[in-house]
CSV table of C-alpha atoms and ligand atoms in Angstrom, one decimal:
chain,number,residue,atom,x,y,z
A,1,UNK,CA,0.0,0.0,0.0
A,2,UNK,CA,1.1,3.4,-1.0
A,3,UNK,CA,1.4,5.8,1.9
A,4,UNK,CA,-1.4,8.3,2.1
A,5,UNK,CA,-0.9,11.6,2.4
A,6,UNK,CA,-4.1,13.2,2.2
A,7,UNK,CA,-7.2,13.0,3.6
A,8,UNK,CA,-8.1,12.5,-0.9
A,9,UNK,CA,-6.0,10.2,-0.3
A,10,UNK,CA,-7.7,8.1,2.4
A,11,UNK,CA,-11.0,8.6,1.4
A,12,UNK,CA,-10.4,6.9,-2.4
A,13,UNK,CA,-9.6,3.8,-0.6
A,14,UNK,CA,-12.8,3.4,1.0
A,15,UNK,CA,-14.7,1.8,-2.2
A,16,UNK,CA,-18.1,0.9,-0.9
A,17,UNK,CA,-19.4,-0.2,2.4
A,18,UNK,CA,-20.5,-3.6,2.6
A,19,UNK,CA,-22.0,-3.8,6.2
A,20,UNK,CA,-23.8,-0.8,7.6
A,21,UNK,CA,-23.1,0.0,11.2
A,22,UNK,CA,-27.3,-1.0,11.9
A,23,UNK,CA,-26.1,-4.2,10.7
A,24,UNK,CA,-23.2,-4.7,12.2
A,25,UNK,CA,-25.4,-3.8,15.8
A,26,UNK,CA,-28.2,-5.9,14.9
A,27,UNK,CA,-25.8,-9.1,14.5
A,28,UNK,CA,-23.9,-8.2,17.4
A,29,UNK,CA,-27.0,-8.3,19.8
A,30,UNK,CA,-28.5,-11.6,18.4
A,31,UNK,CA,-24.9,-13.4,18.5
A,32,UNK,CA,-24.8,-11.8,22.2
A,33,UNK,CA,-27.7,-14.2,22.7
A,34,UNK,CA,-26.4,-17.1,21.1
A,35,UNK,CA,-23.8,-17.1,23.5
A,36,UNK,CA,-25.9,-16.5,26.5
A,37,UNK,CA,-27.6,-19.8,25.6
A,38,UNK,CA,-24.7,-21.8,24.8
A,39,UNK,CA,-23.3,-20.9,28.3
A,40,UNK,CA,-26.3,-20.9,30.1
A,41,UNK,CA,-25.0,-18.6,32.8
A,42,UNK,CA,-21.1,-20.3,33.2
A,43,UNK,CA,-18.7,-17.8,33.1
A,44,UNK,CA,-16.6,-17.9,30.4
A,45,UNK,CA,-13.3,-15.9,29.1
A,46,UNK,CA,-13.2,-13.5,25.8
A,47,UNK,CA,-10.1,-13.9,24.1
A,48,UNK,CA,-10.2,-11.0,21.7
A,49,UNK,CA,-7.1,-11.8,18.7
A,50,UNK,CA,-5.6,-8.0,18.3
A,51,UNK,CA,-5.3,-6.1,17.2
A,52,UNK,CA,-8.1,-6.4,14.3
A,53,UNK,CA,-10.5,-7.7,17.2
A,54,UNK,CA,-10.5,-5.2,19.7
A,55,UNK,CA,-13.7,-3.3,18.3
A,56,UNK,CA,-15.5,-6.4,17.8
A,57,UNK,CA,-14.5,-7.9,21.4
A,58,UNK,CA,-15.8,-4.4,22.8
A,59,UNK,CA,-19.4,-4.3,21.3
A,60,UNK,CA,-19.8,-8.5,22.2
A,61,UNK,CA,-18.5,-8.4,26.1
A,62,UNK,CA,-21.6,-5.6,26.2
A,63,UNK,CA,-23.9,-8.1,24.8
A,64,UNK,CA,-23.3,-11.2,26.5
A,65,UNK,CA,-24.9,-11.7,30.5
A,66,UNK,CA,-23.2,-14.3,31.8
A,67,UNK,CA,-20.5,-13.7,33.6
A,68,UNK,CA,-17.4,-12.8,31.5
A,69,UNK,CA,-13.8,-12.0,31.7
A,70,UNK,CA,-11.8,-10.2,28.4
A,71,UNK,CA,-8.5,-11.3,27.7
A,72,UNK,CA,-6.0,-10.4,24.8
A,73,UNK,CA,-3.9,-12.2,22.8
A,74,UNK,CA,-1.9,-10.7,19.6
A,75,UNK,CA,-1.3,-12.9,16.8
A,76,UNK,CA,-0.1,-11.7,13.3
A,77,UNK,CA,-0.6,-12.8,9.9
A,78,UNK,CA,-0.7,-9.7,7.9
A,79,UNK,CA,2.3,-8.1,7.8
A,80,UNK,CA,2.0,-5.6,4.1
A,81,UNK,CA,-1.2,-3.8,3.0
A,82,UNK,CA,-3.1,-6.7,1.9
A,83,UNK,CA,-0.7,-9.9,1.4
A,84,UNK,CA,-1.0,-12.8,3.6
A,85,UNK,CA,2.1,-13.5,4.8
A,86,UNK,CA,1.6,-17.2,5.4
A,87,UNK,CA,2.6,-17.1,9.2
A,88,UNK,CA,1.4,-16.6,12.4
A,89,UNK,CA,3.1,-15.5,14.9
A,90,UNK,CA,2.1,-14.6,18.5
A,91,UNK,CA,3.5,-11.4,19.6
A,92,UNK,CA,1.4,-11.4,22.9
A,93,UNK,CA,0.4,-14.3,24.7
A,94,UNK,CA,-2.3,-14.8,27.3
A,95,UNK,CA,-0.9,-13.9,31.1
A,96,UNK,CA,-3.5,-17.0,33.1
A,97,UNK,CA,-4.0,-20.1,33.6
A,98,UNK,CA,-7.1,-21.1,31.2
A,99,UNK,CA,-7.7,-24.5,32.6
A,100,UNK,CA,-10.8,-23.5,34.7
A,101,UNK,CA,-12.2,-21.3,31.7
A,102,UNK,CA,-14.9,-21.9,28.9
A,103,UNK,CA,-12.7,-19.8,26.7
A,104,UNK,CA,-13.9,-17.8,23.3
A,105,UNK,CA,-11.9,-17.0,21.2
A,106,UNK,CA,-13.1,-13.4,19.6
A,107,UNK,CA,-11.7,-12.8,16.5
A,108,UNK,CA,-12.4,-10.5,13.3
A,109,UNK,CA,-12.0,-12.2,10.5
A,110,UNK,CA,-11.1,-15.9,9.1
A,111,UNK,CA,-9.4,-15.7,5.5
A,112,UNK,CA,-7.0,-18.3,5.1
A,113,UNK,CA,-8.1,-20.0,8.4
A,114,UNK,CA,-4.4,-20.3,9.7
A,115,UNK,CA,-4.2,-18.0,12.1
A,116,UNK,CA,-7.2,-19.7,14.5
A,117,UNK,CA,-5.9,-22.9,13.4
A,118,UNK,CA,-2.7,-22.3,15.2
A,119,UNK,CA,-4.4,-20.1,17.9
A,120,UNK,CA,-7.6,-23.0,18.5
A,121,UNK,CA,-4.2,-25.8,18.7
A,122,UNK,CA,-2.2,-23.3,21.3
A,123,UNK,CA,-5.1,-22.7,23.3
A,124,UNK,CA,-6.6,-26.5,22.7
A,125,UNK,CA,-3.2,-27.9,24.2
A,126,UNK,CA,-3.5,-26.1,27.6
A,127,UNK,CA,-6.6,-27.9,28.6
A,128,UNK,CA,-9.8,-25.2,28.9
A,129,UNK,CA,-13.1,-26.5,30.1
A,130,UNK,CA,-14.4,-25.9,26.5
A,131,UNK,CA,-13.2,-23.7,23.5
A,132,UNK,CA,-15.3,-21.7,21.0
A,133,UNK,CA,-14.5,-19.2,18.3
A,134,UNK,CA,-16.9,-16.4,17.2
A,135,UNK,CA,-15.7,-14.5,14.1
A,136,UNK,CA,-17.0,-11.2,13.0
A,137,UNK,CA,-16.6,-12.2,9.3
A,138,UNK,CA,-15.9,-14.9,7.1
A,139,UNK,CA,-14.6,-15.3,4.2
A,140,UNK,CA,-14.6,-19.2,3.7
A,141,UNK,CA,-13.6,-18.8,-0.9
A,142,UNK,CA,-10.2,-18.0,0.6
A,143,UNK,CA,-9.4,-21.0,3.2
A,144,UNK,CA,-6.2,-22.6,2.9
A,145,UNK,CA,-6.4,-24.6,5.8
A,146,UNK,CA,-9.6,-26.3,7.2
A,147,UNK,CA,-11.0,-24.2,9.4
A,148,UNK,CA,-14.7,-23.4,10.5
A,149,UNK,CA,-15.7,-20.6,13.6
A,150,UNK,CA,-18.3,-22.0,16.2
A,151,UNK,CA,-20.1,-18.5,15.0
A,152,UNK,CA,-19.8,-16.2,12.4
A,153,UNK,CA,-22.1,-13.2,12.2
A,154,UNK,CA,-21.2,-12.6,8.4
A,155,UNK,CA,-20.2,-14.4,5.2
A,156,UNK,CA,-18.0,-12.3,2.6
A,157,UNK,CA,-17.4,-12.6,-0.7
A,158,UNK,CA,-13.3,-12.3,-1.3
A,159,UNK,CA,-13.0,-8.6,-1.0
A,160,UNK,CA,-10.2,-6.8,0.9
A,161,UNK,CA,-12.4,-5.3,3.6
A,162,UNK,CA,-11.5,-2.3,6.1
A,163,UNK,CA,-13.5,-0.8,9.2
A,164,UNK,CA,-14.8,-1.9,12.6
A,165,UNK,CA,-11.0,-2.9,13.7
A,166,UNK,CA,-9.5,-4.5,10.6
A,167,UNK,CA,-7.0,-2.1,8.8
A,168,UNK,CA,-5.5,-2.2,5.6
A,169,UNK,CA,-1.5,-0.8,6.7
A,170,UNK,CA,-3.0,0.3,10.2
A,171,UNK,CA,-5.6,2.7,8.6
A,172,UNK,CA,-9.0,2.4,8.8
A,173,UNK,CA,-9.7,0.4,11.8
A,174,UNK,CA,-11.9,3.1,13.1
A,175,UNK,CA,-14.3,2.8,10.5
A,176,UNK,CA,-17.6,2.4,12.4
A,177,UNK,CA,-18.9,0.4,9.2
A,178,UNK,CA,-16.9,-2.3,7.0
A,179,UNK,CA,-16.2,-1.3,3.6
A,180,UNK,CA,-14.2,-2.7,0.9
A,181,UNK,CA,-11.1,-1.5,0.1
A,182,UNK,CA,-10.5,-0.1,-3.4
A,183,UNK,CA,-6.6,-1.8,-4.6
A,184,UNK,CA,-7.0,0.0,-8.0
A,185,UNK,CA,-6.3,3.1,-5.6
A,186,UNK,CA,-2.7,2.0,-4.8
A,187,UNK,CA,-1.5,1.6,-8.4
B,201,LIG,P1,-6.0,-15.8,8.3
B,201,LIG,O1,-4.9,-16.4,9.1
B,201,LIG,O2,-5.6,-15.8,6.8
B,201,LIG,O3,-7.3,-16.4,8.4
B,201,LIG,O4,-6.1,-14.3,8.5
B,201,LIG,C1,-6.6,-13.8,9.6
B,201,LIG,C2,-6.1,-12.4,9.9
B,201,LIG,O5,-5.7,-11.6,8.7
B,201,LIG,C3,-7.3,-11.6,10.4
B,201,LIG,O6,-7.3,-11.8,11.8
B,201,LIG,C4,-7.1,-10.2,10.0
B,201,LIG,O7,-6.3,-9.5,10.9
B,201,LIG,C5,-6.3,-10.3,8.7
B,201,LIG,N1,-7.2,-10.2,7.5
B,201,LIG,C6,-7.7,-11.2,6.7
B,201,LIG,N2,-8.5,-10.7,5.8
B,201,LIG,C7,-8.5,-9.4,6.0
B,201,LIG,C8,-9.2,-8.3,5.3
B,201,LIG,O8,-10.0,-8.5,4.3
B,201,LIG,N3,-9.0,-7.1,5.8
B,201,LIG,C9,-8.2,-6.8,6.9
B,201,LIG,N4,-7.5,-7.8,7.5
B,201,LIG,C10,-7.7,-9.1,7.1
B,202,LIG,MG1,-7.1,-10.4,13.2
């Protein structure tokens, strides 16, 4: 990605928006709910991947009622603009003991799948009472790896998509919507 040095600049990258921020509320609340049943009022541990999750992870711990603690983990994939880099890496690691959690792991988006594969194996090998993923988005055309989130509030077609935490070079994750990002832009 070409650096931007103008507001003109940032703006042309933002193509179209694909999920409305009414959307993006109305999905939240009814996966809230999803949860509250799976749990059935165990407490249970939000581990929210960073940095792309942190938006999401805030909006969901507010519409969840049982009890729930937020942890944070930072894993990273993406290293340029838009190319996967092919691996994960964890960069920051959970600080407790998860053996007497129901952990859920809160993450933004699944594209290739590897990153939760590696995170679900980590986490998987030190024993939690149970382990979920919930993901934000998912775009299942680009798996490399099998892969498939517990939840997933939306299917995407294979657009490069910006907004609500996920950044294209570190931009854009305040976006209170999720818009696709216009490529064409950086040539
Ligand atoms: P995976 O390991 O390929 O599944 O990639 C997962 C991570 O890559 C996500 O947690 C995001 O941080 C990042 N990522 C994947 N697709 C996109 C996208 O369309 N926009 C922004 N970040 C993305
Ligand atoms: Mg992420």
């Amino acid at each position: 990605m070409k650096n931007i040095h103008s507001i003109d600049d940032y703006n042309k990258r933002i193509k179209r928006v694909l999920i409305n921020e009414d959307q993006i509320k109305e999905a939240i609340a009814k996966a809230g709910k999803d949860i509250d049943r799976m749990y059935d009022g165990r407490p249970i541990l939000l581990v929210s991947i960073l940095k792309g999750a942190f938006v999401f992870l805030a909006d969901i711990c507010r519409a969840v009622s049982v009890p729930c603690e937020v942890a944070f983990m930072c894993a990273k994939s993406y290293y340029d603009g838009t190319v996967s880099s092919g691996n994960v890496k964890i960069t920051m690691d959970l600080n407790q003991d998860i053996t007497h959690y129901h952990v859920v792991i809160v993450e933004d988006i699944v594209d290739t799948g590897r990153t939760l594969k590696d995170v679900v194996e980590l986490l998987r090998a030190r024993n939690p009472l149970s382990l979920k993923v919930v993901t934000l988005l998912d775009k299942p055309s680009r798996r490399l790896v099998e892969f498939k989130p517990d939840v997933s509030l939306f299917t995407i077609p294979d657009h490069f998509v910006i907004g609500y935490g996920l950044d294209c070079g570190e931009y854009f994750r305040n976006l209170p919507y999720i818009a696709e990002y216009d490529e064409c832009s950086d040539n």
